[in-house]
Amino acid sequence: MPDIIRLLPDSVANQIAAGEVIQRPASVIKELVENAIDAGATSIQIILKDGGRALIQVIDNGSGMSDTDARLAFERHSTSKIQSADDLFALHTMGFRGEALASIAAIAQVELRTRRRGAEIGTRLCISASRCESQEADLCAEGSNFMIKNIFFNVPARRKFLKSKQVELSNIVREFERLALVNHTTEFSLTNDDNVMYKLMPGDSLKKRIAALFSRSIDQQLITIETSTSIVTISGFVGRPENARRRGALQFFFVNGRHMKHPYFHKAIINCYDQLIPADSQPNYFVNFSVEPSTIDINIHPTKNEIKFENEQAIWQILFAAVKEALGKFSAVPSIDFDTDGMFQIDDADALSNHTGNVPPPIDINPDFNPFNNDNHTGGTQQPRNTSRQESAGYTKSRFSADDTSLQNWDELYSSFESKRNDAAQQTIEGSPLPTETITSSLFNDEADKPAMPCFQFADKYIVTPHQLGLLVIDQHRAHIRILFDRLMSGQTGNSESQRVLFPDIVELTPAQTVIFNELQPQLEECGFDVSFLGSGSWTVNSFPAALKGMNIKEFIHSVVDSVETGGKDVGTRIREIICLSSARAAAVSSGQRLSQTEMTDITSKLFSCAEQRYTPDGKTIIHSISKDDLAKLFG
């Protein structure tokens, strides 16, 4: 029997590694920018075509490479950062494993032009799918210029899983934010399809870089945190409680100049805001940790976004104390201002008596005044002692007296109301049309093909009907939602009208969300929205589809953006589903509404004609069945 174990070719091994390191265009930018930072670059340009799917170009003014180094850089596990395993625990640089460039070259067409500082001539290298096509001398600028074209062109299975241009660009913007924040002294620019999205100048403080990336208003929302111990030095900013967000909170952790995700430290910050913000809100924070490299392990994840700390619990306590102190000092507890500068000054008694220009006004006191004697103000006789306090204080009878005509008619009015309500309830019991059925009456007008299915209502909420296998219990409200939703989605109701608002809603979006929302705006307007851009990630909603009346429009906008970000259904379908579901909820019979036999039969028969009868459009259960065996077990 022949041997079956063999070594993988380098090209295949690199493609496998690329699946871990290079997940999307944003991953390419992360790796190339980190290499540029390690090379000492002070200016980095990122140029994109088609959201990075056609072209990713990263230009830096770093140290550059020789022709030999340029060729070796694309070999797997080639690195200038480490020579032994011990070096892994003394790293102060970003890249170190030597997998990034090899992985990129395995799934894209790469062109590199680079020249070392002080060298007269550089080199131009072209690689496609791990195969070196050419290398020649080139007259280029100092530093490196990487052009990554047609990512995943040779891996169709991976390329088809790339998201839309807007989603991939949004992910790039998120990665750009992390890189620009942690390297706030470096000049950055980001251009997509010849549109300059960011131009960040060097030398800015972290606070100024935050404002440049997100909005100028955020500068006033940040509280400084800073503490230093023998274990860790923590610096950065946390947001004021009143600026917490339900969606899109800006939350960043950095350690030794590297972005990281750390749920445990995130919980420490969230605990500091307990009782200060709503339970469904999240605070903004930008926190940097400085620790000895030997106390962390950054090699536990291919993308190096997850980091393990040796003194995790101790750092948790230090972080919690630092944030708690900052909130208590600057934001959480309103302070009382005792500053009297500029206040009106009141002279003391001696100064007042000696001041000839100010003569105290004369005080006239009537020593015979009796507050219980009505003669003092009405000229009448003295009131009896049992007079009410309201009358003795001068209140009139017209507001409080028992002989008020409106109070005299109250019993009659209440009796009339009760009589009408009882009459309505009796009519409902006898099967007459319900007063609240005007919205949903269209459901019950179709008399065709109604099965003779006996039904009865339980608790004015459930419809119970026999089935050949037992009993079916149907939630009447959810069943009606499913029926109306399917009817609306099938186009039987026409287009939704727009409703203008007197006080427009303001929707705050992050830069990454704004990228998506710019592309969504035409589709939203087709559905009945009128939105305007205010600047700095703020949008105003001037009108919205009338079917969404009563819905939180801000939450609706965020849910649509989130749906696109996660690569869900296309925007038009998603918006239409939300509008139809909202309309169905508003029009459906409510729980607690009594139904006639005809209405119960209509709901039951139309539910079973739907393609999906078990669940509502948002996944809630409509029907529960009780089998004959279950019934038999109940009776032993």
XYZ file of C-alpha atoms in Angstrom:
636
model
C 0.000 0.000 0.000
C 1.544 3.357 -0.975
C 2.228 6.080 1.569
C -0.584 8.618 1.921
C 1.018 11.387 4.026
C 2.622 14.187 2.019
C 3.641 17.798 2.479
C 1.391 20.530 1.170
C 2.835 22.766 -1.557
C 3.753 26.233 -0.321
C 1.058 27.840 -2.479
C -1.653 25.715 -0.854
C -0.246 26.259 2.640
C -0.226 30.010 2.022
C -3.850 29.936 0.901
C -4.795 28.095 4.094
C -2.908 30.663 6.151
C -4.600 33.424 4.180
C -7.955 32.059 5.302
C -6.952 32.792 8.894
C -5.028 36.058 8.466
C -6.757 37.673 5.451
C -10.509 37.538 5.895
C -11.518 40.601 3.857
C -9.998 43.797 2.360
C -9.871 45.402 5.813
C -7.477 42.627 6.913
C -5.072 43.541 4.106
C -5.039 47.173 5.181
C -4.409 46.220 8.812
C -1.367 44.118 7.925
C 0.163 46.606 5.468
C -0.335 49.637 7.718
C 1.179 47.828 10.721
C 4.203 46.926 8.606
C 4.509 50.584 7.569
C 4.400 51.688 11.213
C 7.131 49.170 12.051
C 9.187 50.608 9.194
C 9.088 54.042 10.833
C 6.575 55.670 8.505
C 5.246 59.084 9.524
C 2.838 59.401 6.586
C 0.569 56.651 5.241
C -1.834 56.901 2.306
C -4.573 54.331 1.660
C -6.215 54.324 -1.783
C -9.170 52.057 -2.609
C -11.176 51.066 -5.645
C -14.586 49.454 -5.304
C -14.367 49.320 -1.528
C -11.020 47.476 -1.694
C -12.289 44.600 -3.789
C -10.582 45.844 -6.977
C -7.577 47.696 -5.509
C -5.935 48.332 -2.152
C -2.931 50.644 -2.334
C -0.870 51.541 0.746
C 1.914 54.109 0.335
C 4.309 54.937 3.188
C 7.485 56.952 3.717
C 9.141 54.317 5.902
C 12.591 52.810 5.663
C 11.841 50.820 2.492
C 13.495 47.553 1.423
C 16.367 46.388 -0.691
C 15.686 44.160 -3.699
C 16.680 41.059 -1.696
C 14.553 41.981 1.306
C 11.604 42.772 -0.962
C 11.709 39.286 -2.449
C 12.212 37.493 0.869
C 9.394 39.443 2.554
C 6.837 37.411 0.594
C 8.224 34.072 1.748
C 6.310 32.401 4.537
C 7.689 32.952 8.055
C 10.223 35.517 6.892
C 10.596 38.268 9.493
C 13.025 40.880 10.762
C 11.419 40.989 14.220
C 12.407 37.746 15.975
C 15.290 35.306 15.993
C 14.311 32.995 18.850
C 11.178 31.956 20.734
C 12.127 34.223 23.634
C 11.730 37.218 21.342
C 7.973 36.539 21.192
C 7.674 37.872 24.753
C 9.674 41.054 24.179
C 7.886 42.478 21.152
C 7.354 46.207 20.710
C 6.332 45.961 17.046
C 3.126 45.025 15.197
C 3.909 42.258 12.724
C 6.347 39.499 13.574
C 5.246 36.077 12.293
C 5.988 36.642 8.605
C 2.621 35.327 7.422
C 0.876 38.515 6.281
C 2.638 39.256 2.977
C 2.834 35.573 2.040
C -0.896 35.195 2.699
C -1.766 38.330 0.713
C 0.345 37.228 -2.235
C -1.375 33.834 -2.213
C -4.846 35.240 -2.908
C -4.229 38.416 -4.914
C -2.151 40.113 -7.566
C 0.568 42.150 -5.841
C 2.832 44.896 -7.121
C 5.468 46.361 -4.791
C 7.649 49.386 -5.520
C 10.135 50.164 -2.762
C 13.395 52.061 -2.178
C 15.560 52.223 0.909
C 16.370 55.591 2.456
C 19.501 56.981 0.892
C 19.510 54.461 -1.967
C 19.708 55.773 -5.523
C 17.363 53.242 -7.046
C 14.608 50.954 -5.859
C 12.959 47.752 -7.016
C 9.639 46.726 -8.578
C 8.271 43.279 -7.776
C 5.152 41.593 -9.237
C 3.634 38.474 -7.650
C 0.395 36.672 -8.551
C -1.033 33.775 -6.536
C 2.309 33.195 -4.756
C 4.207 33.073 -8.053
C 6.870 35.723 -8.694
C 6.263 37.063 -12.206
C 8.966 39.746 -12.384
C 11.452 41.803 -10.389
C 13.369 44.727 -11.816
C 15.072 47.952 -10.846
C 12.758 50.926 -10.526
C 13.037 54.654 -9.943
C 10.527 55.205 -7.152
C 10.120 57.243 -3.993
C 11.703 56.251 -0.700
C 9.513 53.935 1.344
C 7.094 51.298 0.075
C 4.132 51.326 -2.299
C 1.966 48.180 -2.155
C -0.804 47.619 -4.728
C -3.074 44.650 -3.981
C -5.385 43.933 -6.905
C -8.397 41.616 -7.254
C -8.390 40.058 -3.799
C -9.403 36.357 -3.815
C -9.328 36.295 -7.635
C -7.994 32.729 -7.567
C -10.247 31.518 -4.739
C -13.808 31.893 -6.099
C -15.333 30.249 -3.037
C -13.821 32.979 -0.856
C -14.528 35.852 -3.222
C -18.247 35.134 -3.451
C -18.483 35.568 0.321
C -17.225 39.143 0.127
C -20.019 41.546 1.077
C -21.262 44.510 -0.896
C -19.051 47.499 -1.616
C -20.701 49.471 1.210
C -20.207 46.744 3.800
C -16.565 46.118 2.884
C -15.869 49.852 2.905
C -17.537 50.132 6.310
C -15.237 47.426 7.665
C -12.240 49.251 6.210
C -13.321 52.477 7.915
C -13.587 50.633 11.246
C -10.078 49.234 10.833
C -8.812 52.654 9.754
C -10.263 54.197 12.939
C -8.356 51.725 15.122
C -5.074 52.261 13.283
C -5.412 56.050 13.239
C -6.270 56.218 16.951
C -3.402 54.106 18.188
C -0.940 55.933 15.888
C -2.240 59.447 16.455
C 1.148 61.059 15.704
C 1.155 59.621 12.179
C -0.360 61.356 9.143
C -3.124 59.301 7.516
C -5.325 59.662 4.460
C -8.060 57.379 3.128
C -9.415 57.683 -0.422
C -12.110 55.533 -2.032
C -12.950 55.834 -5.743
C -11.154 59.221 -5.904
C -13.170 60.526 -2.941
C -11.007 61.656 -0.008
C -12.757 60.353 3.095
C -10.122 61.260 5.708
C -7.102 63.519 5.854
C -5.568 63.338 9.343
C -2.601 65.536 10.142
C 0.361 64.328 12.242
C 1.265 65.479 15.735
C -2.265 65.547 17.069
C -3.018 64.526 20.626
C -5.234 61.497 21.107
C -8.173 63.741 22.000
C -7.780 65.781 18.822
C -7.460 62.615 16.742
C -10.704 61.311 18.282
C -12.466 64.549 17.360
C -11.020 64.457 13.824
C -12.221 60.897 13.288
C -15.689 61.115 14.792
C -16.973 64.632 15.457
C -15.903 67.869 17.062
C -18.731 67.638 19.583
C -17.255 64.504 21.130
C -14.376 66.595 22.478
C -16.701 67.949 25.187
C -18.042 64.498 26.074
C -14.809 62.895 27.250
C -13.439 62.481 30.773
C -9.713 61.900 31.201
C -8.533 58.777 33.028
C -4.919 58.286 34.014
C -3.251 56.045 36.555
C 0.157 54.425 36.863
C 1.169 51.381 38.904
C 3.999 48.886 38.858
C 1.751 46.515 36.884
C 0.140 48.762 34.296
C -0.179 52.359 33.184
C -3.687 53.265 32.031
C -4.528 56.418 30.105
C -7.240 57.650 27.807
C -10.827 58.821 28.010
C -14.291 57.610 28.966
C -17.566 59.207 27.935
C -19.865 61.144 30.215
C -22.909 59.135 31.318
C -25.347 61.498 29.608
C -23.666 60.733 26.261
C -24.130 56.957 26.464
C -25.606 55.425 23.315
C -28.071 52.640 22.752
C -26.313 51.752 19.496
C -22.966 52.530 17.920
C -20.998 53.313 21.077
C -17.335 54.130 20.387
C -15.349 51.593 22.410
C -11.608 51.049 21.912
C -8.936 49.219 23.907
C -5.233 49.482 23.061
C -2.253 47.775 24.627
C 1.324 48.819 23.858
C 0.157 50.579 20.708
C -1.952 47.659 19.464
C -5.747 47.477 19.214
C -7.374 44.624 21.116
C -10.743 43.210 22.136
C -11.143 42.269 25.786
C -14.648 41.440 27.120
C -13.342 41.131 30.691
C -11.976 44.683 30.790
C -15.083 45.915 28.979
C -17.172 44.581 31.861
C -15.025 46.534 34.327
C -15.920 49.799 32.583
C -19.598 48.894 32.233
C -19.793 48.153 35.962
C -18.559 51.683 36.687
C -21.644 53.079 34.923
C -24.098 51.037 36.968
C -27.092 53.225 37.940
C -25.662 56.075 35.855
C -26.929 55.044 32.409
C -29.936 52.996 31.192
C -29.454 49.244 31.127
C -29.701 49.170 27.319
C -27.092 51.901 26.757
C -23.326 51.727 26.346
C -20.684 54.356 27.192
C -17.932 55.563 24.883
C -14.335 54.839 25.904
C -10.817 55.060 24.489
C -8.422 53.302 26.869
C -4.732 52.532 26.410
C -2.766 50.044 28.536
C 1.009 50.111 28.812
C 2.532 46.930 30.247
C 5.772 45.015 30.074
C 5.715 42.937 26.845
C 6.743 39.866 28.845
C 3.447 39.993 30.804
C 1.179 39.612 27.756
C 0.764 37.017 25.010
C -0.266 38.504 21.670
C 0.202 35.273 19.740
C -3.040 33.539 20.706
C -5.048 34.608 17.630
C -4.084 34.842 13.921
C -5.240 38.465 13.662
C -3.629 39.387 17.019
C -6.821 41.140 18.179
C -7.116 39.017 21.312
C -4.437 39.340 23.969
C -3.851 37.401 27.156
C -2.642 39.268 30.269
C -0.598 37.711 33.052
C -2.086 40.025 35.723
C -5.607 40.167 34.373
C -7.527 40.364 37.660
C -5.240 43.002 39.136
C -5.511 45.140 36.002
C -9.307 44.743 36.135
C -9.358 46.236 39.629
C -7.013 49.082 38.654
C -9.105 49.906 35.598
C -12.335 49.829 37.597
C -10.913 52.148 40.259
C -9.502 54.590 37.673
C -12.785 54.893 35.752
C -14.864 55.086 38.939
C -12.691 57.891 40.263
C -12.868 59.805 36.982
C -16.650 59.571 36.852
C -17.019 60.654 40.452
C -14.657 63.585 40.023
C -15.875 65.022 36.736
C -19.217 63.713 35.648
C -21.335 61.426 37.727
C -22.309 63.674 40.664
C -23.438 67.247 39.916
C -21.479 69.715 41.982
C -22.844 72.760 43.838
C -21.137 75.977 42.779
C -20.422 78.205 45.774
C -18.479 80.753 43.726
C -19.871 84.236 44.534
C -17.710 86.109 42.065
C -19.934 88.576 40.238
C -22.875 88.035 42.592
C -24.888 90.910 44.094
C -23.200 92.055 47.300
C -25.386 92.710 50.369
C -24.012 95.253 52.810
C -23.828 94.364 56.478
C -26.080 96.108 59.058
C -23.457 98.597 60.288
C -22.543 99.701 56.809
C -26.208 100.064 55.926
C -26.976 102.241 58.983
C -24.014 104.514 58.268
C -24.830 104.906 54.601
C -26.628 108.256 54.235
C -27.664 107.539 50.673
C -29.829 104.526 51.595
C -32.659 105.164 54.044
C -34.555 102.061 55.204
C -38.272 102.216 54.280
C -40.714 102.848 57.167
C -42.533 99.783 58.501
C -46.169 100.277 59.517
C -47.416 97.607 61.950
C -51.027 97.343 63.112
C -50.875 95.920 66.648
C -54.693 95.379 66.667
C -54.693 93.092 63.558
C -56.518 89.763 64.158
C -56.163 87.219 61.334
C -59.262 85.349 62.602
C -61.419 88.425 62.420
C -63.064 88.780 59.009
C -63.573 92.489 59.677
C -59.915 93.058 58.829
C -60.469 92.495 55.104
C -64.160 92.031 54.344
C -65.886 94.406 56.655
C -68.168 91.628 57.895
C -68.589 89.996 61.256
C -66.168 87.626 62.894
C -66.089 84.136 61.373
C -67.182 81.131 63.426
C -64.404 78.806 64.628
C -65.506 75.871 62.416
C -64.918 77.781 59.179
C -62.832 75.744 56.676
C -59.182 76.675 56.089
C -59.790 77.332 52.415
C -62.537 79.864 53.099
C -60.613 81.532 55.901
C -57.681 81.959 53.551
C -59.867 83.683 51.018
C -60.532 80.822 48.511
C -63.844 81.153 46.685
C -66.652 78.646 46.569
C -66.666 78.545 42.794
C -63.717 76.117 42.765
C -64.098 73.985 45.881
C -67.685 74.117 47.077
C -69.882 71.072 46.916
C -72.678 72.879 45.105
C -70.556 73.348 41.937
C -72.779 72.542 38.929
C -70.095 70.376 37.287
C -69.854 68.234 40.414
C -73.611 68.055 40.688
C -73.750 66.587 37.161
C -70.859 64.135 37.727
C -73.001 61.253 38.985
C -75.337 61.657 36.043
C -72.419 61.756 33.573
C -70.732 58.708 35.102
C -73.990 56.716 35.098
C -74.526 57.545 31.413
C -70.974 56.419 30.543
C -71.325 53.148 32.451
C -74.640 52.443 30.742
C -73.139 52.927 27.269
C -70.111 50.771 28.096
C -72.284 47.941 29.396
C -74.457 48.108 26.267
C -71.349 47.828 24.075
C -70.055 44.868 26.056
C -73.433 43.106 25.764
C -73.481 43.640 22.001
C -70.013 42.126 21.772
C -71.069 39.067 23.739
C -74.037 38.571 21.406
C -71.691 38.555 18.381
C -72.264 42.014 16.925
C -69.287 43.767 15.206
C -66.665 45.114 17.602
C -66.168 48.899 17.691
C -62.409 48.428 17.445
C -62.623 46.304 14.303
C -62.587 49.149 11.793
C -58.893 48.674 10.982
C -59.070 44.898 10.626
C -62.538 44.523 9.103
C -61.039 43.772 5.691
C -59.810 40.444 7.020
C -63.321 39.271 7.813
C -65.036 40.309 4.571
C -63.879 37.316 2.589
C -66.540 34.642 3.035
C -65.067 32.109 0.593
C -64.002 28.600 1.558
C -64.482 28.809 5.302
C -64.078 25.361 6.872
C -66.667 24.265 9.365
C -64.164 24.255 12.183
C -65.599 24.721 15.683
C -63.614 27.274 17.684
C -63.870 28.851 21.068
C -61.940 31.658 22.726
C -60.035 31.324 25.966
C -59.074 34.322 28.121
C -59.920 36.626 25.203
C -56.441 35.811 23.907
C -56.317 32.279 22.511
C -58.370 30.434 19.914
C -58.804 26.751 20.722
C -59.903 24.390 17.992
C -59.948 20.583 17.673
C -57.597 18.822 15.288
C -57.408 15.237 14.101
C -54.371 14.720 16.329
C -55.633 16.660 19.342
C -56.174 20.350 20.150
C -54.596 23.456 18.680
C -54.105 26.596 20.780
C -53.601 29.694 18.612
C -52.460 33.121 19.779
C -55.032 35.349 18.039
C -52.826 38.456 17.948
C -49.798 36.696 16.499
C -51.912 34.736 14.029
C -53.464 37.929 12.729
C -50.006 39.533 12.414
C -48.869 36.639 10.203
C -51.970 36.921 8.013
C -51.729 40.672 7.539
C -47.947 40.583 7.024
C -48.231 38.038 4.214
C -50.988 40.091 2.612
C -48.915 43.297 2.808
C -45.784 41.614 1.451
C -47.768 40.193 -1.481
C -48.572 43.770 -2.556
C -52.301 43.747 -1.990
C -52.287 47.060 -0.108
C -50.374 49.502 -2.327
C -47.613 51.923 -1.326
C -47.232 53.511 2.083
C -47.751 57.239 2.441
C -45.205 59.521 4.078
C -45.859 61.450 7.258
C -43.981 64.653 7.963
C -42.904 65.373 11.521
C -43.112 68.661 13.376
C -39.903 68.013 15.325
C -37.490 65.933 13.199
C -35.584 63.061 14.811
C -31.786 63.372 14.859
C -29.939 60.117 14.154
C -26.272 59.888 15.205
C -24.109 57.483 13.187
C -20.476 56.509 13.399
C -18.272 57.141 10.325
C -18.489 53.450 9.394
C -22.284 53.546 9.649
C -22.401 56.800 7.677
C -20.614 55.069 4.790
C -23.435 52.557 4.608
C -26.177 55.111 5.197
C -24.974 57.255 2.284
C -25.691 54.326 -0.012
C -29.011 53.527 1.697
C -30.440 57.022 1.386
C -31.973 56.605 -2.133
C -33.684 53.358 -1.130
C -34.987 54.879 2.093
C -36.448 57.803 0.133
C -38.199 55.394 -2.233
C -39.894 53.860 0.811
C -41.179 57.214 2.068
C -38.308 58.643 4.132
C -36.983 62.192 3.826
C -33.557 62.490 5.456
C -30.997 65.277 5.425
C -27.306 65.266 6.360
C -26.376 67.718 9.108
C -22.659 66.922 9.237
C -20.437 65.087 11.740
C -22.399 61.855 11.394
C -25.781 63.446 12.200
C -28.893 62.975 10.059
C -32.328 64.503 10.457
C -35.462 62.489 9.601
C -38.054 64.945 8.273
C -40.664 62.385 7.239
C -41.160 58.630 7.334
C -43.693 56.043 6.075
C -47.050 56.484 7.801
C -47.085 52.751 8.522
C -44.238 53.303 10.999
C -46.222 55.720 13.145
C -45.537 54.997 16.810
C -42.228 53.230 16.079
C -38.901 54.531 17.360
C -37.513 55.905 14.088
C -33.957 56.128 15.432
C -34.012 52.442 16.329
C -35.491 51.642 12.929
C -32.664 53.439 11.091
C -30.023 51.724 13.213
C -31.617 48.305 12.687
C -31.556 48.771 8.909
C -27.887 49.830 8.979
C -27.008 46.904 11.262
C -28.809 44.519 8.924
C -26.695 45.698 5.993
C -23.470 45.591 8.043
C -24.059 41.970 8.997
C -24.647 41.070 5.364
C -28.340 40.275 5.701
C -31.065 40.724 3.119
C -30.902 43.517 0.577
C -31.908 46.903 1.899
C -35.145 47.249 -0.055
C -36.461 43.910 1.179
C -35.376 44.604 4.745
C -37.100 48.006 4.840
C -40.263 46.628 3.283
C -40.401 43.773 5.797
C -40.046 46.168 8.734
C -42.759 48.462 7.375
C -45.132 45.565 6.679
C -44.499 44.034 10.095
C -45.101 47.355 11.821
C -48.342 47.844 9.880
C -49.490 44.313 10.703
C -48.819 44.793 14.401
C -50.799 48.025 14.443
C -53.784 46.528 12.612
C -53.947 43.059 14.181
C -56.579 42.128 16.746
C -55.187 42.604 20.207
C -54.769 40.152 23.059
C -57.773 40.613 25.316
C -60.144 41.463 22.450
C -63.264 39.325 22.322
C -63.971 37.746 18.939
C -67.146 36.362 17.428
C -67.396 32.826 16.082
C -67.100 34.153 12.524
C -63.976 36.128 13.329
C -62.278 33.184 15.027
C -63.097 30.932 12.067
C -61.719 33.518 9.623
C -58.445 33.889 11.504
C -58.018 30.124 11.803
C -58.754 29.339 8.160
C -56.612 32.175 6.776
C -53.708 31.261 9.073
C -53.611 27.739 7.650
C -53.565 29.158 4.134
C -50.293 31.005 4.899
C -47.019 29.496 3.757
C -45.696 29.741 7.329
C -48.249 29.135 10.103
C -46.053 28.331 13.091
C -44.162 31.587 13.615
C -44.641 35.321 13.209
C -42.269 37.213 10.880
C -40.095 38.068 13.908
C -39.935 34.434 15.046
C -42.563 34.238 17.802
C -44.600 31.058 18.211
C -48.200 31.218 16.939
C -49.509 27.682 17.528
C -49.097 25.107 20.260
C -50.576 21.648 19.849
C -51.811 19.299 22.557
C -51.880 15.710 21.316
C -54.440 13.081 22.242
C -51.740 11.214 24.127
C -50.952 14.309 26.185
C -54.620 14.697 27.031
C -54.854 11.041 28.006
C -51.866 11.399 30.330
C -53.577 14.272 32.119
C -56.352 11.906 33.166
C -54.125 9.016 34.109
